[in-house]
CSV table of C-alpha atoms in Angstrom, one decimal:
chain,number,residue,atom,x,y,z
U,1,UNK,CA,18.4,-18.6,-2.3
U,2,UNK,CA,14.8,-18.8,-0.8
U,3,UNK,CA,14.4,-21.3,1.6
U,4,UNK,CA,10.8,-22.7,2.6
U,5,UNK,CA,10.1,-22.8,6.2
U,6,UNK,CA,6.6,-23.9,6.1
U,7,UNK,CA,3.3,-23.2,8.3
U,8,UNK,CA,1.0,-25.0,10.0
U,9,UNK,CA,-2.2,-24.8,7.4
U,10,UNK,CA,-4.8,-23.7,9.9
U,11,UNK,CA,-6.9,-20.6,9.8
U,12,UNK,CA,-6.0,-18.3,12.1
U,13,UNK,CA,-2.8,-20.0,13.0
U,14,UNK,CA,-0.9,-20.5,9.2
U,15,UNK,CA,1.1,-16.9,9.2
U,16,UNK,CA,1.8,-17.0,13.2
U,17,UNK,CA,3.0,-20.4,12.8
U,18,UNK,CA,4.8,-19.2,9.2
U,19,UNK,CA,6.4,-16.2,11.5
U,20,UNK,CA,7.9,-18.7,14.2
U,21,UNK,CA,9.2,-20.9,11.8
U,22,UNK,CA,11.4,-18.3,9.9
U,23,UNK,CA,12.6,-16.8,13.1
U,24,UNK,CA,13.6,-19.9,14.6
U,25,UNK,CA,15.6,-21.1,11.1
U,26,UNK,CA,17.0,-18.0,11.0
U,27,UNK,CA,18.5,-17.4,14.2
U,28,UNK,CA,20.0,-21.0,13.7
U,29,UNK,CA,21.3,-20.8,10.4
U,30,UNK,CA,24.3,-18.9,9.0
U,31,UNK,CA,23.5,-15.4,8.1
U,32,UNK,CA,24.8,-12.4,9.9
U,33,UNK,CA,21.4,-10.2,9.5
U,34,UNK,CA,18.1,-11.2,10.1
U,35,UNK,CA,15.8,-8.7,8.4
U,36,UNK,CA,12.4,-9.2,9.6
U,37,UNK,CA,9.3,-7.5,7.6
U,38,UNK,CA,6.3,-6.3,9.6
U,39,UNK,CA,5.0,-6.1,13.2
U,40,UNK,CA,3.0,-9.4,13.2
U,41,UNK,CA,6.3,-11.4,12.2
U,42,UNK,CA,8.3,-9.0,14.8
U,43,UNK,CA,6.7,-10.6,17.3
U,44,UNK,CA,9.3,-13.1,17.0
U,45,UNK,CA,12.2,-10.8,16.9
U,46,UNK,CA,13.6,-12.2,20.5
U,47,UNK,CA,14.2,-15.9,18.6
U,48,UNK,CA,17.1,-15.0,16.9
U,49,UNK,CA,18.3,-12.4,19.4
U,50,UNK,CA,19.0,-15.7,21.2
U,51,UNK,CA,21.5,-16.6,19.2
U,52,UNK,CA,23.4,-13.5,19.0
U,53,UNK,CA,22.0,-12.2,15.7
U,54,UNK,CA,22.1,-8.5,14.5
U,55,UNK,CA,18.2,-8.0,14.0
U,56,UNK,CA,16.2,-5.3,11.5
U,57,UNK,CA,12.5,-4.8,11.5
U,58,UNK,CA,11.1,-3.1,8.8
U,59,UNK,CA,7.5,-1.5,10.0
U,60,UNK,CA,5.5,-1.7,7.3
U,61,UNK,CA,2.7,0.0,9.0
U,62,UNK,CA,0.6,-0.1,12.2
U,63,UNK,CA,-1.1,-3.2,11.0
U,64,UNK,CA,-3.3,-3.4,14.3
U,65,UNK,CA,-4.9,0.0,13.4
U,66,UNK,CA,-6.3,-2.3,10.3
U,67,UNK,CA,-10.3,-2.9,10.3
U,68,UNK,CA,-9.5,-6.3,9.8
U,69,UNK,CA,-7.7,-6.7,13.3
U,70,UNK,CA,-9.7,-4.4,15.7
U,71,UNK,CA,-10.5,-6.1,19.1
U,72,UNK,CA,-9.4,-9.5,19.8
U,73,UNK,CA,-6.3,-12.0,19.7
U,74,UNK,CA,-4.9,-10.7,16.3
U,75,UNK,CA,-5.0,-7.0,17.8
U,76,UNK,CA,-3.5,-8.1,20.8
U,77,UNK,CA,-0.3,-10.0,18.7
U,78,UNK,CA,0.3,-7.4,16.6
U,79,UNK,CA,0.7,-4.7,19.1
U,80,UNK,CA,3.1,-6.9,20.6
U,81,UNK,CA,4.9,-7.8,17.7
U,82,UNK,CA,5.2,-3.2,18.0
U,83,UNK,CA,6.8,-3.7,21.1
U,84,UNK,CA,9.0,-6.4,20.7
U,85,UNK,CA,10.7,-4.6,17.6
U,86,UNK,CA,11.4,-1.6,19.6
U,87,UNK,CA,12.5,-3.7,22.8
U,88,UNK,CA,14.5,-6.4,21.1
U,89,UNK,CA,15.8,-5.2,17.1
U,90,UNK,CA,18.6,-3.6,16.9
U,91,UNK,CA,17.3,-1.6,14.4
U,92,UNK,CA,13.8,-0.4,13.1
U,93,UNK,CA,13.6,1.0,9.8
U,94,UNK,CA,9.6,3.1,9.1
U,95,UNK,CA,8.9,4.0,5.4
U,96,UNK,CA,7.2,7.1,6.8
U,97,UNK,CA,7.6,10.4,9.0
U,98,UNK,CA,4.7,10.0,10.6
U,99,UNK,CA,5.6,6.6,11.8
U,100,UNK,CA,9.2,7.5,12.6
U,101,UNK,CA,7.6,10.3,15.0
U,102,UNK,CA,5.0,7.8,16.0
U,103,UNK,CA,7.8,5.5,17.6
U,104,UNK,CA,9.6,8.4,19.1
U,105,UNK,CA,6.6,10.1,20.7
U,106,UNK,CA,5.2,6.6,22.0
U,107,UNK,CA,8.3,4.5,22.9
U,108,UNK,CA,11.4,6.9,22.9
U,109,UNK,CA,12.9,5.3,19.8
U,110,UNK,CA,14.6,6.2,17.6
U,111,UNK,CA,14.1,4.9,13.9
U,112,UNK,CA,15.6,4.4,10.9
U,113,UNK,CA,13.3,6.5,7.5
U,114,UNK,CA,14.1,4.6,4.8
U,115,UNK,CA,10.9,4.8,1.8
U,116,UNK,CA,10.0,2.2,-0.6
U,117,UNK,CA,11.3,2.5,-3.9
U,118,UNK,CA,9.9,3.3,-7.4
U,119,UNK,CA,11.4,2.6,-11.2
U,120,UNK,CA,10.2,4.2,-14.2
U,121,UNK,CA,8.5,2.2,-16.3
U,122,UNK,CA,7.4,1.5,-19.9
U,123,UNK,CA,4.4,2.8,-20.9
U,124,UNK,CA,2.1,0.2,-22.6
U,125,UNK,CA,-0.9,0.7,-24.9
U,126,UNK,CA,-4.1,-0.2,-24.1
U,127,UNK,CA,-4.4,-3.6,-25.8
U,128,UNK,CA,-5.2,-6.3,-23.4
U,129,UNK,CA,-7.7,-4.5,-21.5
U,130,UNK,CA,-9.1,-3.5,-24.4
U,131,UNK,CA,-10.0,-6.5,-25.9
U,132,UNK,CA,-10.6,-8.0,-22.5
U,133,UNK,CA,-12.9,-4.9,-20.7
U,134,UNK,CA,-13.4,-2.5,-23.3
U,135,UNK,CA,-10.8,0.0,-21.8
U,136,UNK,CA,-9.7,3.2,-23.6
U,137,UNK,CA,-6.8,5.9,-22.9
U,138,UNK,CA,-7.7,8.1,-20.4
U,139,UNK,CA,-11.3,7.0,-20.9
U,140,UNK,CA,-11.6,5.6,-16.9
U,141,UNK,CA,-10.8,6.4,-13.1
U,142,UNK,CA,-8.3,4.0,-11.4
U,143,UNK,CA,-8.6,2.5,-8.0
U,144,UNK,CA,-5.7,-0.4,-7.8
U,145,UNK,CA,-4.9,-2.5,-4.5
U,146,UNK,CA,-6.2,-4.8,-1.9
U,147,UNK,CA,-10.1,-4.5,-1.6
U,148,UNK,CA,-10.1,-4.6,2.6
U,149,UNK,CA,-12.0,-1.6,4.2
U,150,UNK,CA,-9.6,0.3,5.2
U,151,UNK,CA,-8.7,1.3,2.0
U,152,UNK,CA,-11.6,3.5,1.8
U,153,UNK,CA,-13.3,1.4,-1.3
U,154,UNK,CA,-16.6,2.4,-0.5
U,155,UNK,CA,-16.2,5.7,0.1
U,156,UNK,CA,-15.0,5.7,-3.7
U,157,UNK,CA,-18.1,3.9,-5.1
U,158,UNK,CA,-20.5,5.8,-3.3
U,159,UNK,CA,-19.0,8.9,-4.4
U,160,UNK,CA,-18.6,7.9,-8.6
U,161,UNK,CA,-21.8,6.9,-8.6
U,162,UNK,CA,-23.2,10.7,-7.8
U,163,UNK,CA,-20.0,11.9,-10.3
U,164,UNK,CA,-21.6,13.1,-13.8
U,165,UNK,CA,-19.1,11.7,-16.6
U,166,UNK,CA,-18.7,8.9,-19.2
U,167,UNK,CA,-15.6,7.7,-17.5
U,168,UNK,CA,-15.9,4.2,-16.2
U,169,UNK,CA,-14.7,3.5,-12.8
U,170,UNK,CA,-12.1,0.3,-12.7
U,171,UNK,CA,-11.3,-1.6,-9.2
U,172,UNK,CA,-8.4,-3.6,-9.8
U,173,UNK,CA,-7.3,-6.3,-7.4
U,174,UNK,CA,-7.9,-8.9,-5.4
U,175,UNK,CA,-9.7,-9.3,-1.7
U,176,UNK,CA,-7.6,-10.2,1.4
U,177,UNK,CA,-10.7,-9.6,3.9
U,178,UNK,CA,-13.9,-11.7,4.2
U,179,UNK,CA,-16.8,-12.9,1.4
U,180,UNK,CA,-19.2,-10.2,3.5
U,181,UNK,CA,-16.7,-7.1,2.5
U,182,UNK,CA,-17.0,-8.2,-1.0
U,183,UNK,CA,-20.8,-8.9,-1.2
U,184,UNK,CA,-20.7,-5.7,0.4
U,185,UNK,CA,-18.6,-3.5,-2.4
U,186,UNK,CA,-20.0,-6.1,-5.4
U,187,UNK,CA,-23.5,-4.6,-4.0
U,188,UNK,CA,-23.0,-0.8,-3.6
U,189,UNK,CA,-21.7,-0.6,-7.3
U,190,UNK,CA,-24.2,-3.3,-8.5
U,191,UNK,CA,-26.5,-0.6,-10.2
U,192,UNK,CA,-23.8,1.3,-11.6
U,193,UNK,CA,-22.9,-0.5,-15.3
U,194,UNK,CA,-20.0,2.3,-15.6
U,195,UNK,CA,-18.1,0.7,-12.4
U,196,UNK,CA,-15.9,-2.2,-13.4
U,197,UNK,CA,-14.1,-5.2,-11.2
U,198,UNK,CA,-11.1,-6.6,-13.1
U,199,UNK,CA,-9.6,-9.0,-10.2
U,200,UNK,CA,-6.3,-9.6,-8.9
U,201,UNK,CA,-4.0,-8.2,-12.3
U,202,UNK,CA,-0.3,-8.5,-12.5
U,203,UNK,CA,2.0,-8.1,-15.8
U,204,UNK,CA,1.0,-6.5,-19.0
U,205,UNK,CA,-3.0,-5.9,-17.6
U,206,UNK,CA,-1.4,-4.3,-14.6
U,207,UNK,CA,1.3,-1.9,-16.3
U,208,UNK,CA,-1.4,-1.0,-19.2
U,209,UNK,CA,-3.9,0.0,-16.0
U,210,UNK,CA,-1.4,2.6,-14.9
U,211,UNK,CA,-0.4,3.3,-18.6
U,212,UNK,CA,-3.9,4.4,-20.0
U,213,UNK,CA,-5.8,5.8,-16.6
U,214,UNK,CA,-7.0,9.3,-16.4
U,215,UNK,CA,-7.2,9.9,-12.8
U,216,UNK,CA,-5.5,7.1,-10.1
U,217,UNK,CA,-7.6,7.2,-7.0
U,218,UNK,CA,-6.4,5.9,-3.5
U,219,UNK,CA,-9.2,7.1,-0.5
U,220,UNK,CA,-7.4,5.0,2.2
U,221,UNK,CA,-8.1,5.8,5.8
U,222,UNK,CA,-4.5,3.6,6.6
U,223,UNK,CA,-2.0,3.2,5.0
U,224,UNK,CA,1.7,2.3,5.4
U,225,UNK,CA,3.9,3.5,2.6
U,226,UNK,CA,1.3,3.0,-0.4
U,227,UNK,CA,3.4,1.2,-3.0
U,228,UNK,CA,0.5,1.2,-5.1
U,229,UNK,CA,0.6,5.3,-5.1
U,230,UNK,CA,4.3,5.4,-6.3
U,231,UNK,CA,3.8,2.8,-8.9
U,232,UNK,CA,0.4,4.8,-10.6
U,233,UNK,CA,2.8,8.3,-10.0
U,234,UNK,CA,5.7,6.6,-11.8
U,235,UNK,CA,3.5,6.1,-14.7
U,236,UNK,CA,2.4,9.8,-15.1
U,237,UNK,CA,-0.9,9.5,-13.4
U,238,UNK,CA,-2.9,12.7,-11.9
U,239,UNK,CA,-3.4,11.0,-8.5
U,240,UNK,CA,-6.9,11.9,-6.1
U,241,UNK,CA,-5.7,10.9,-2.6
U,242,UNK,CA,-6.7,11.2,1.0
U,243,UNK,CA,-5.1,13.3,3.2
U,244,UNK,CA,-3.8,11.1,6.1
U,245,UNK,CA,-0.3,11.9,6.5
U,246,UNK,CA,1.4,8.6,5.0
U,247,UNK,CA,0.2,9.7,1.6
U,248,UNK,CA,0.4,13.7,1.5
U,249,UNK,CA,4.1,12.9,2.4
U,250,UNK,CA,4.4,11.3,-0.7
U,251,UNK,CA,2.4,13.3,-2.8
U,252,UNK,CA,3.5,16.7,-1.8
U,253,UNK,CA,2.0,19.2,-3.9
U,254,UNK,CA,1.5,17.2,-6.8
U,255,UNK,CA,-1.2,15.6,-6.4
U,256,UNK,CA,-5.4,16.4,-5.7
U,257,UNK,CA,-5.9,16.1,-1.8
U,258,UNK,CA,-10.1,15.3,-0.3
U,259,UNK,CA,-10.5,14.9,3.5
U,260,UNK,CA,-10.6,11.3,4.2
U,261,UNK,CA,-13.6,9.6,5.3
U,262,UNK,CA,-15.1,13.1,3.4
U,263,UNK,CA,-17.5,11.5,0.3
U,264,UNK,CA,-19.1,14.8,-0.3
U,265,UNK,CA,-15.3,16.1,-0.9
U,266,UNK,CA,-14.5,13.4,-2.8
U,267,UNK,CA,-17.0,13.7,-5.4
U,268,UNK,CA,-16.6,17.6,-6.0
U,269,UNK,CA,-12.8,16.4,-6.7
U,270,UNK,CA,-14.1,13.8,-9.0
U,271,UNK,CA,-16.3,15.9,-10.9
U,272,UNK,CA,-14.2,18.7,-10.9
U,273,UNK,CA,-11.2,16.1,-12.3
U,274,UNK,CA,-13.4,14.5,-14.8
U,275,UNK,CA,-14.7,18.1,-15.7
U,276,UNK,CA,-11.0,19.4,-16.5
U,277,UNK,CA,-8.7,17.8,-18.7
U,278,UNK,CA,-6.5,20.3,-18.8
U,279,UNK,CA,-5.8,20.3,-14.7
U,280,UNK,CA,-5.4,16.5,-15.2
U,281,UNK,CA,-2.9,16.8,-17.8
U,282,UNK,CA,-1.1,19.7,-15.7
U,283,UNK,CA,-0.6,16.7,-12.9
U,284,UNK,CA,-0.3,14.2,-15.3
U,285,UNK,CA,2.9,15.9,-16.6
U,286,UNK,CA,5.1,16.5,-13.6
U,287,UNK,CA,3.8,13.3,-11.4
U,288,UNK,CA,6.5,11.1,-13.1
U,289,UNK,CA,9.9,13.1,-12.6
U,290,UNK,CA,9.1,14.5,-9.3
U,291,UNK,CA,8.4,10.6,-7.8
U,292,UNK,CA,11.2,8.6,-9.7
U,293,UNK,CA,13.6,11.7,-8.3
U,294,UNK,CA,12.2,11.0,-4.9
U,295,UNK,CA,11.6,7.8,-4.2
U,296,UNK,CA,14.9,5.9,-6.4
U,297,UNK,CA,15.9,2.3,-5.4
U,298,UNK,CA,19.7,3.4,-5.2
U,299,UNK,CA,19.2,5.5,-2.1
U,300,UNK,CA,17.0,2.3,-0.1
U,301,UNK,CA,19.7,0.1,-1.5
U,302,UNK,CA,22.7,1.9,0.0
U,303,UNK,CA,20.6,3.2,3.3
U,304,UNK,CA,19.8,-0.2,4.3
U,305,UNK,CA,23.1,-1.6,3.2
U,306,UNK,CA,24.3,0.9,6.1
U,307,UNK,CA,21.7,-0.2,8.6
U,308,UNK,CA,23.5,-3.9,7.6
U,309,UNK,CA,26.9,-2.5,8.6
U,310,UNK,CA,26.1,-0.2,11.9
């Protein structure tokens, strides 16, 4: 059952007043577990505590280290939504290493690691985008996710556009951030007629993305647990990733590593990828077993189920 809590529809005030709304139904209605999702919504943590409720926080990420929030009142809530999950949960769960040795180091607690999950999917042809952007197997670079800064977007432009190939560059998805970020990316690629913006995708354009990419490319400077990364992995992509430590954990060995924030690095990768078909396909060929063995939905299923029951 999903009940509607509803929000106060003001900028700046719709997903706090969202947050405080859930909390407060929650800790008043008849569940045994409040599972809470993020630090902003953690903020709120102590509402149902109240009421004598077991509460789980699942930290996403360190939102507050996002672009988007640095300096002023959203900063400030965040970080306190941090600390009220560690002083009031009764148990945080991290989808990373880094972030379970983060909350040790900084608060002396102790945290649950439980990863997102992946499936493996069908593989689709490329029909749809096809007909709808002129796509071809393995004939273009993949970048798929939320177009804010911090996913190191421009780093990715300005890098394919010095990369020698007929491979088109695709940005799939949709902008959370403001109009000027967007002006901003729609004008660094603007002279570039191989880069391509597709929009927010879901379904069959989404799954025929993964399906037909030659190279999946994620340059983030934060990150949480990229969902996005396991999802292009699952589909048997070689993957070209950053190397801050939420995405080499999930990449291991099995996946091409650049310095983040490092353009110059990541257009020798690119033109060494787009150069080598055969390295590709080596990637290509174990990415799919080695993340659907490692990331699987029965383990998060049954080691949160045990979080539920502590």
């Amino acid at each position: 059952m999903v009940l509607l809590t509803g929000s106060i529809p003001i900028r700046g005030v719709a997903a706090v007043s969202a947050s405080f709304f859930a909390a407060l139904c929650s800790a008043v209605g008849p569940y045994d577990v409040i599972h809470i999702h993020a630090e902003g919504p953690a903020f709120f943590c102590w509402i149902p505590k109240l009421f004598h409720k077991k509460v789980v926080v699942t930290i996403h990420g360190l939102d507050w280290m996002r672009e988007k929030w640095q300096g002023g009142l959203g900063s400030k809530f965040i970080k306190k939504g941090e600390e009220h999950a560690v002083k009031y949960a009764d148990d945080v769960i991290v989808l990373s290493k880094n972030m379970q040795q983060y909350f040790y180091d900084k608060y002396h607690r102790k945290t649950h690691f439980i990863p997102n999950g992946v499936e493996r999917p069908e593989i689709k042809a490329a029909n749809q985008i096809n007909k709808m952007y002129g796509l071809e197997k393995n004939q273009y670079i993949l970048f798929l996710g939320r177009l804010v800064p911090e996913k190191g977007l421009m780093y990715l432009i300005n890098s394919f556009k010095n990369v020698n190939t007929k491979h088109k560059l695709v940005i799939a998805g949709g902008s959370s951030d403001t109009d000027e970020y967007m002006a901003e990316v729609k004008k660094a690629a603007m002279n570039d007629s191989r880069i391509c913006f597709t929009g927010f995708v879901q379904g069959d354009i989404l799954q025929e993305l993964y399906s037909n990419a030659y190279v999946y490319v994620l340059p983030s400077d934060v990150e949480g647990m990229p969902l996005s990364l396991l999802e292009a992995m699952s589909y048997g992509n070689c993957c070209l990733v950053s190397d801050i430590k939420e995405i080499t954990e999930v990449v291991g060995n099995r996946a091409v590593i650049f310095q983040k924030g490092n353009v110059t690095m990541l257009t020798e990768k690119l033109q060494y990828l787009c150069d080598s078909e055969k390295e590709v396909n080596r990637y290509k060929l174990q990415a799919a077993d080695f993340i659907c063995e490692k990331y699987n939905w029965d383990f998060v299923a049954n080691e949160t189920l045990s979080v539920y029951l502590k």
